[in-house]
Each structure stands twice: as structure tokens, then as C-alpha cells.
């Protein structure tokens, strides 16, 4: 055998055409560099928004690989067909009568040459493409990738090395094809079909078919083996399929060269190898686990304590709002005796196996066609999992199938009181790129405030007008008013009303995770959704794969500790508003110091409230009322450069300065139906249980004194939220608490001018975490923001867990 291999090696190195072919393989380098050059020509000609939608050049090998494969395949084919063409095959068979031995003896020498040549060529292709892209290679794209990926990127070095190895595989395929066809022209036609025509044909298929079929192409296997994308196959399946390509080709070659009557055994080997690999690859490329009927694993995760979460039960749903049921179903777990609430870090994971959600098309006409809905049943009181049950509606936007699925992205809505199902319906387009790798799931939390819920909407959507108490008697009077409004809603269902805290919402999310059968979830927490998100991180740290906090509020400190930075943000917004008024003729206060006009108006209103003329309720605005009503407009001016809410605000200030607060009352009434901003019971039922209130009158007075030191323009305005909890009829059940020091992955905080400092406060306590600042106005930037830059960085973090460098900022498109 060794002598045969040595003789075949001598033949290989003595063929002059082989040297020419190896030199011709450098054409692949020129192709990679040329495509990169054309890419930057097109990239530079686009607007910033259009550049974000460019397709990545990846490791730079993609366009050159088919050329390299064809050249190396030709090298392998000529190793055997050249003997047929010259008639030397007869001499070879006389020397080596065992034909299949002759064929396989050609493989070691061929592999040795192409292993070395393939690695040199792969690295040359990669480096040439990266050199042409230059600094542009690091430009981030909307799907989270970069225009080019260097060797320092995760998996890229492996991808380049495997690409070099795949050229050896291409040469061995060429060897098998040449032996099977026995003709150089015929073998070249077959290799053109395999490496050039079929990939081109796949690229013109419909997108869904193209994504699946393209995963099985020979040229897409190296990236999938390296785990850097390019298809839906798992690395092991891709590696098996690569080996199967080689096995099938060599089996065909062995069959072609075998004497008559012995041609069945060899092809059978190739067929069996291909079928076995297909059995491995197809399950790996199968659809989303979220859509599969499979049980939750029910195992206790490291770091989670014995739990209080009952096994959830699920059923089909049309997207209706939560309803409450009596009785008990599923397995039960008993709470620890005397426990009022599990400690931070204690977790509840369902034992046993639960049913996967029965996904059905959503009944809502405004839902996307591919969106699916179901319900998950959870206890009303998680400390009594055997008690009454609550049906939580959940919705799913399934993965597109364009890339190998990573897992489930859970979007947590804000409010409190908003519905994540409404978010998926309204903003489903924002998830287009991330759905290549994730199912996107959300829910209508138990505290969603909408008509048809378990608690009366008419009550939850109303509330008292909050005033600043001047003494203990006024504070006590406010307590009575708050309690009366809360009791009107609470009377409908006291047990449910008292369990609307964010920790209960977090446990509901864990029930959804268990029902989905996911080991871990990736999270996008929006605005107040950060409160249940951080509660989930405290309770179930090992279940968090990634966490994006988008414009979220901090719930890891007391209210007073965060007031300095919150008032500082408000002061900056007054300065920006005043600067706009100086430059914009659309401002009714143009030509005047808008900040000074505002301060005089507030001071005068505190002495004598400004009436709302022709108002049946005879509402009048104090300075405190003006601050509460104006704060949202100061911080969210609307679409730039028109800033319609600043235009409206300036008009309202001018009108109020003339003695009529109708300008403020009109736009407050449009939003709430009330001439002054009501403190909605539907929000307070969560705020107050989450510990947003003051500890009493003395705590309030201390906070008010501090606010007057911090903010000349908004002193006391932030008291509006905690004052709403004065006299609340239920105790705090989810107080602010720090996140665990270990066991959580790095978080990504996202925020604009308005809320960046807030998210920074949360993530700075988690090692390795980072923030992304948007240099402009906006809130919940991933769902509603104007910047594709934010979307790109968030998608990059979600798909690769790579965070932006410190100090990274996104700017409005010019």
C-alpha cells in the first residue's frame, strides 16, 4: 500500500498542469478583493440609513470559494482523468490490479498538497478582502453583523481554517467525480454544475426556500461548522454533511472504476453515508422549538432555590386579555411556611413536564399573518400555587428560518399596564432581522390595563388629581383620597388587585419559559418593563442569556437616591427647549427667554392657580400641576426638526401666562379625558406594590426639600408618582433590591438623552456590562426610535453577546 501511495505521489508532483492549477487558484483571491472593492464603492455612495441595510461580506471568502472549489476539484479530477486521457490507466492497472486501491492511493498525496495550498489560499482570500474594506470592515449593520469580520471576531479564524480544509474536500470530490466519469471534459462539466451552477440556481429561489436549501450547499458549510451563521445547520450536522459530500463522491468514483459486476457495493457506501448525515442534519435544521410540541425539562437550574412556581398549563388563545379561574390544575408545590415572599435569588422552576403552548393564528385583524397566540395559566398568588389560576395571553413571531436558531427573545412591555402583544402587532417590522435567529415572544402581563380585563377598566383608567401637601393634615387627606380610588377598583377582586407587582409578573414570565421548553431566554425590556426584567434577573439569574434594558427605570435603589440625576435630566431639557425657542420662529416664545417665562409662570401659579376657562369642572392649574402636565412634552418633543410637542407646549405656556390654562388642559384631556393629569389606579396598583411610594409624611418632606435644592424648574414634580401611593390599601411586596453580584451575563443598557443615566445606573453594577447612548430624544429606542444604529448594536449583542465598546453612541441621521 505504501509503495502504491508513493507512486501516486510521484505522478501527482510530476504533472506540470497541477502547478498551473495551483497558480490559477489565486484567481479566487482576486475575486474576493474585487467583490470587496465593488462593495465599498456601493457602500460609500449610500446614505447612513441605507448603509445599515447592506449585506455583510463576512469573512470575505464567500464569493471566491466557488472559484477555489472548482480549481481544487479540477486538480482532483485530473489526478485520475489524465491517466484515462493518455492511456496510462492500463499501465497503472497492470501494476495495481486492485482498482479501488489505486483510486484511494491517490487521495493521501492529493490531500497533502491541497491541505497546505488550501490554508494559504483561504487566508490570502480573507486578508485581501479585509485589506480592501479597510476601516469600513468594522461598520455595524442592521442585522448586528459588521461589513467585514476580522480574525479577532468569534468563530472567524475557525471559519477560515475550515474553508481551507474544505478545499481539500473539494479536491477529493473532484477525484471521485473524475473516477466515476473517466473523462476530463465530462468531469469538468460535472464540477461546474456542482460548484458554480447549482449555488447560482439556489440563490434565485424564493427567500424561504433559498435560506433552507442554501444551508446544504458545499460553500456554506465552513461558516456553519464554525458557528458563525450562513445557514440553519448545527456545527456537527454541517461537518457531517461535508464529510458525506466527500464520501458520496469517492463512493461513486470507486463504483465507476470497479470491474463489471462489482459496482453495487461501493455506491452503497456513499448512499448510506449520505443518508446517515441527512438524518443528523435535518433535525438540526428543523423548525422552531417554540412551535414544537415538546415538554419543559423541569430541572432546577444552578443558582435557583427550591421554588414556588407551579407547573403552568397552556391552551389556545385568540389574544384575549387575562381572565381568572377558580380551582387548581397541574402539579402543586407548597410554599415555605410563613414566607411572605421568596428572597432575591430564590427561583421557582416547574417540576415534571408541561404541555407546550397550543399556538393558533391570532384572532386580531391587525396582527401579522404569521403571528401566533396562546395562553399560559399561572397562579394568581405565587405563594399559593395550588390556588386560583390566571390565564396570561402570549404571542409569538416565529423565526424566519434564514439562520440557525439561537433561542427565544422575550419582549417585556412598559407602562406598567401596556400589552406586549400590542407591541408585537404594532412594531413587528422592528424584529425583522433578529427573527433570523430568534423566535420573538411577548405577553399581555397580568397588570395590562385594557377593556375586558379581570378588573374594571373604567376604574383602572381613572384616578385622583395629586396635589403637593403642605402639612400633615393635607397629606392625610391625600391618603384618604388615594385609598378611596384604589378601593373602588380593588373591590372587584381584592386578591388579584393585591398581586399586580412586578415580581409576580416576573414569575409569570418564568412560567412562559417553562412552557416553551427553553433553557434560557434573551430579553428586551422596554421602559417600565425593566422592573419585572430586573425582578426576573434576581429570581432566576441562570435563566437569563442576554438582557437589553431599553429606556428602563431603575428598581435597584430607593427613589431618593435617583432623584439628583432625574432632576438633572429635566433641567437639561428646559435648557434645550429654551435654545430651540431662541432659534425657531415656530416657538410662541421666540425672542424671549423661554426658561424665565416658564419659571415666572410656575411661581405665579403656585400663588394663584391659573383657571381653565370654560371648563365645567372648574379646573385650575397650580405650579405643580403645570410641571406634571408639561414634563412629558419637555422630554419628548416629537419628530425632529418639527418638534410638534414643543410647538404645542410653547403655545400653552404663552396662553397660561395670559391667564388661561386651557392649552395644557386640552392636550391632557386628549390623552386622559380629564382636564388635569389623573393619577391612574391601573399604574399605581403596580407602582405601589413595587415600592414607589414614600415611607410617610417625613420622608415626603425630606424629598421635597432636596428637590428644591436640585431643580429650579421642576422642584417637586417627581413627587407626583410616590404621592399616588400614600394611603395605598395593600403593602409593598416587591421592594427595590440589588441585582445578584454573580450568575448573570453582562447586560446592555440603551437610552437617549432622557433615560441613558437611568439604564447606566442599573448596568454599572454588573461586571462587563455596557450602555449605548443615543444623542437625541426618544424612548424605547429599539421599538420606536429613529436610529437604525441602535437596532444594529442591540441585534449584535443579542446574536453574538458582543457589547459595544465603552462610550459608543448613536446619533440622529443627518
Steps between C-alpha positions, in 0.01 A plus 500: 500500500781743590671431170177571311453830688861596427457431130179702486675786681773491235237522226329794673808715542632421152189632323582851380131589473463465877736790562306711253175414676637594841614833353157546342341465841633848578215621280281440805703761690442752223128420502476560877690827476299612197166433666614686812601795280161506327334476840674808641424693181131431554522546876663842479232622259216425743343702778573394861157337525553307176846387613347330800305273264806380312571128495814404686806379313566272797843342504542605136529149358144452376535626144840342443424157643311365195796593281744338742284189527483467122876532463576253779229266372658514155834415657344193658319397183813529283682272742302213354356621166842593367591130516191410303574772245859380440426130529729469800212352697572161339857505625387610845246218518757245397725623782211524745221260399283598796328798341349650814837477672646697210231766539535542874879501480471825308320665796785545754731690264213707368388579854850602608540747214154649533515523880799730477378681192149537638613666822727743316223583257228540768707743706604691186135534396397621846784746546461647151130567555563654842781717362273640228219571749745673735338692784157443351517135600398591855186692397203339671195392298134474591511124555778543756781387274781723377588578139800274532610266778863475608679204652442645848124453463362183663511203265662680205844338541328162517295586193809589296684186611199280422467672161858397426418145605189504281724560197659163572148358515429660159812336357391159631153556353671577169698177532181302548318677214797444266512131584126465450487682164851406370503802271666835559237706310219308664651539846546875448136536394391312814720718722364817339152377582591407858702805600369778273162433338311343791599778751391763247169322444434485874557875535211579265250286694232664720648630825359233733609213274834669431579527870437131561651362179801730523594347835582172325723656236862396521622861515280586800621212718827653635324795665239270649769268632664803662164609644509849346179480298443440133225244545276304730717196571669432831882477484498122546240453226691727261823311565322170442351627176842616379638153566199345328566704182850355488384148587231503233739624230772247585238225517381596152860503381564160650190369325604655170849351505393156626482206259164392368287311748654672801348845466223470762703478820688828463201721415316349794767637732448852366122474516508379860743777600281765340180367660659480845620859471158609383344343810737712710466820301124518446402504871765766560342715232144433611255768596483705814478321834244759603266352241575139582291287729758422767506509880692732724800328655392594849851488646628726776762736365829568680455798727122463527349410836212263564207661336157639533409479132228256415498306180330728242224372282445640154226516245415663170404865498376770272699765681238587760586678821578319827217321672488339842385148568425317821630160588833334441658301222839350439753408765533694822784628711460627851647829615723515802298549811476860605682635196364831376716515186793298369834668552694644208662219314244242602351351195209289403526252222218264414557137581402237257400557141247752380319537169642735239275791401226415253585776255218618276458789257417815695141613467592870493467634147796734546736216594767392247402194300773283649443606861367230729316524833443274800453526876703387799324434828668623818396542865354832605712476814836335442529424872191281461562323168214258564249786518315702239643517149548784256515461122783706355476564122828448316593567138775372274674634190680184380853499372536550125716190460766696311769419759561238766267578790659627822193505723213723612509876541243607760377858464371651828263795454507821702229703668436341737178400331611466136459180300796330338261337253405849379873576469553195279207599281607862466877461480543154347709650219763607754574134570557404135876447526509345845235248393762337279641353822220526759136435565358821647250450781307746715189505712224711647622512862260449787509878558397590144236775507253452214123462466379149564756416767438336832488837677265780386673712238285804577644500850864422414510770231405774748650639817530805725674829426815499712588816693810592700400477869613799706453338841412172670129565471519541123720188475240303699225637275693384194538155657122478541435607140753251360361219711144571391591489130703181547225327698248563222714288266621257765144410605446314171774247584718574805724195459589579140536874567752430775719284273576740218862553604788457254642198686176313430532605134857366504378165631240495223784543250677203656182296452497598132867398470425160652204452267716586199758246611786750473805462725560876495339813360640813342314815607406836355359704791326823399451797734328379821546148366845526654343456844363148437817432300728579794266307729538202268879543503498493881271198522631291209852617410600175332205530260625827347707466182501870408325812630436825314364779720354759265408826673420310819460637850726390783348276764820420684503811722261717695325791332698771679836362387411546134338842521814713437565356156131493409459867583826574317353345184186715537709815540696419185175464308385847607830636371454319167144629472617855567777464240246380244276797576790738441558360151154389383233747392241222550544548875237733644766625745751581226696812586455449876683297760271194498655359817435821692142521367443144622639566848294818547185317388557211748572735789189709426280188467616375838380827652177511298406198283431574134139411411396294200247735344164356398574170677193338661718348774647844579847356494790729583873436459744555785869520428525132594219415254681688224820304564318167494312587180803650320765242596417247223508774236830639626663158486336367180467784247391277212646444156793726428552756359130595523478413875118532504466450877740786570294719267189400693675552834618850412146595396361359827758690711421826325126447545540410868719804559206704367269343761351190330632145553278360223804425283625252756152367576425435133786262432469335843132440425588346163719243674298431813153649466575715806584874506792428737733202507337220701705257706377180337411218736600250231862615521503560873390144577843391374705806598389484862561126539845556345588746777475827304333687788639703789542346840280770652456873539852563631657313208290709263604830660867399489473411130323828424769706672766313305314554172489876555878496535544297184257649250394863453266404215342173617537486879246255640373379163636152558300474823192442287571123470586410861222723637252283307591212733424690820223308678517201261291212637754223426857466632818511291582151373783571254729761655812624316794264548846459346569254222709194592874561490560180300313262275371751245639572152608855410200722422460762226334826602355726230386855556457844348577837657198439718565158646861401438606588855222277633606188312863577577413488870368147461770342286805656664465254789532199266858418397564522127174680421479798266267779394415652166411869501280658234588866454145618455147474629301182513382218721497121449739549212501144366125499444430865426829685459614665179850352509588182314837525675332404828324205334830383351687505832215328685477229233875449518485451874201265482650279229867498601496626864762758394447839665585838348829654617481747792378841392320376189229742389246512220406830341191612308525458125601825335 
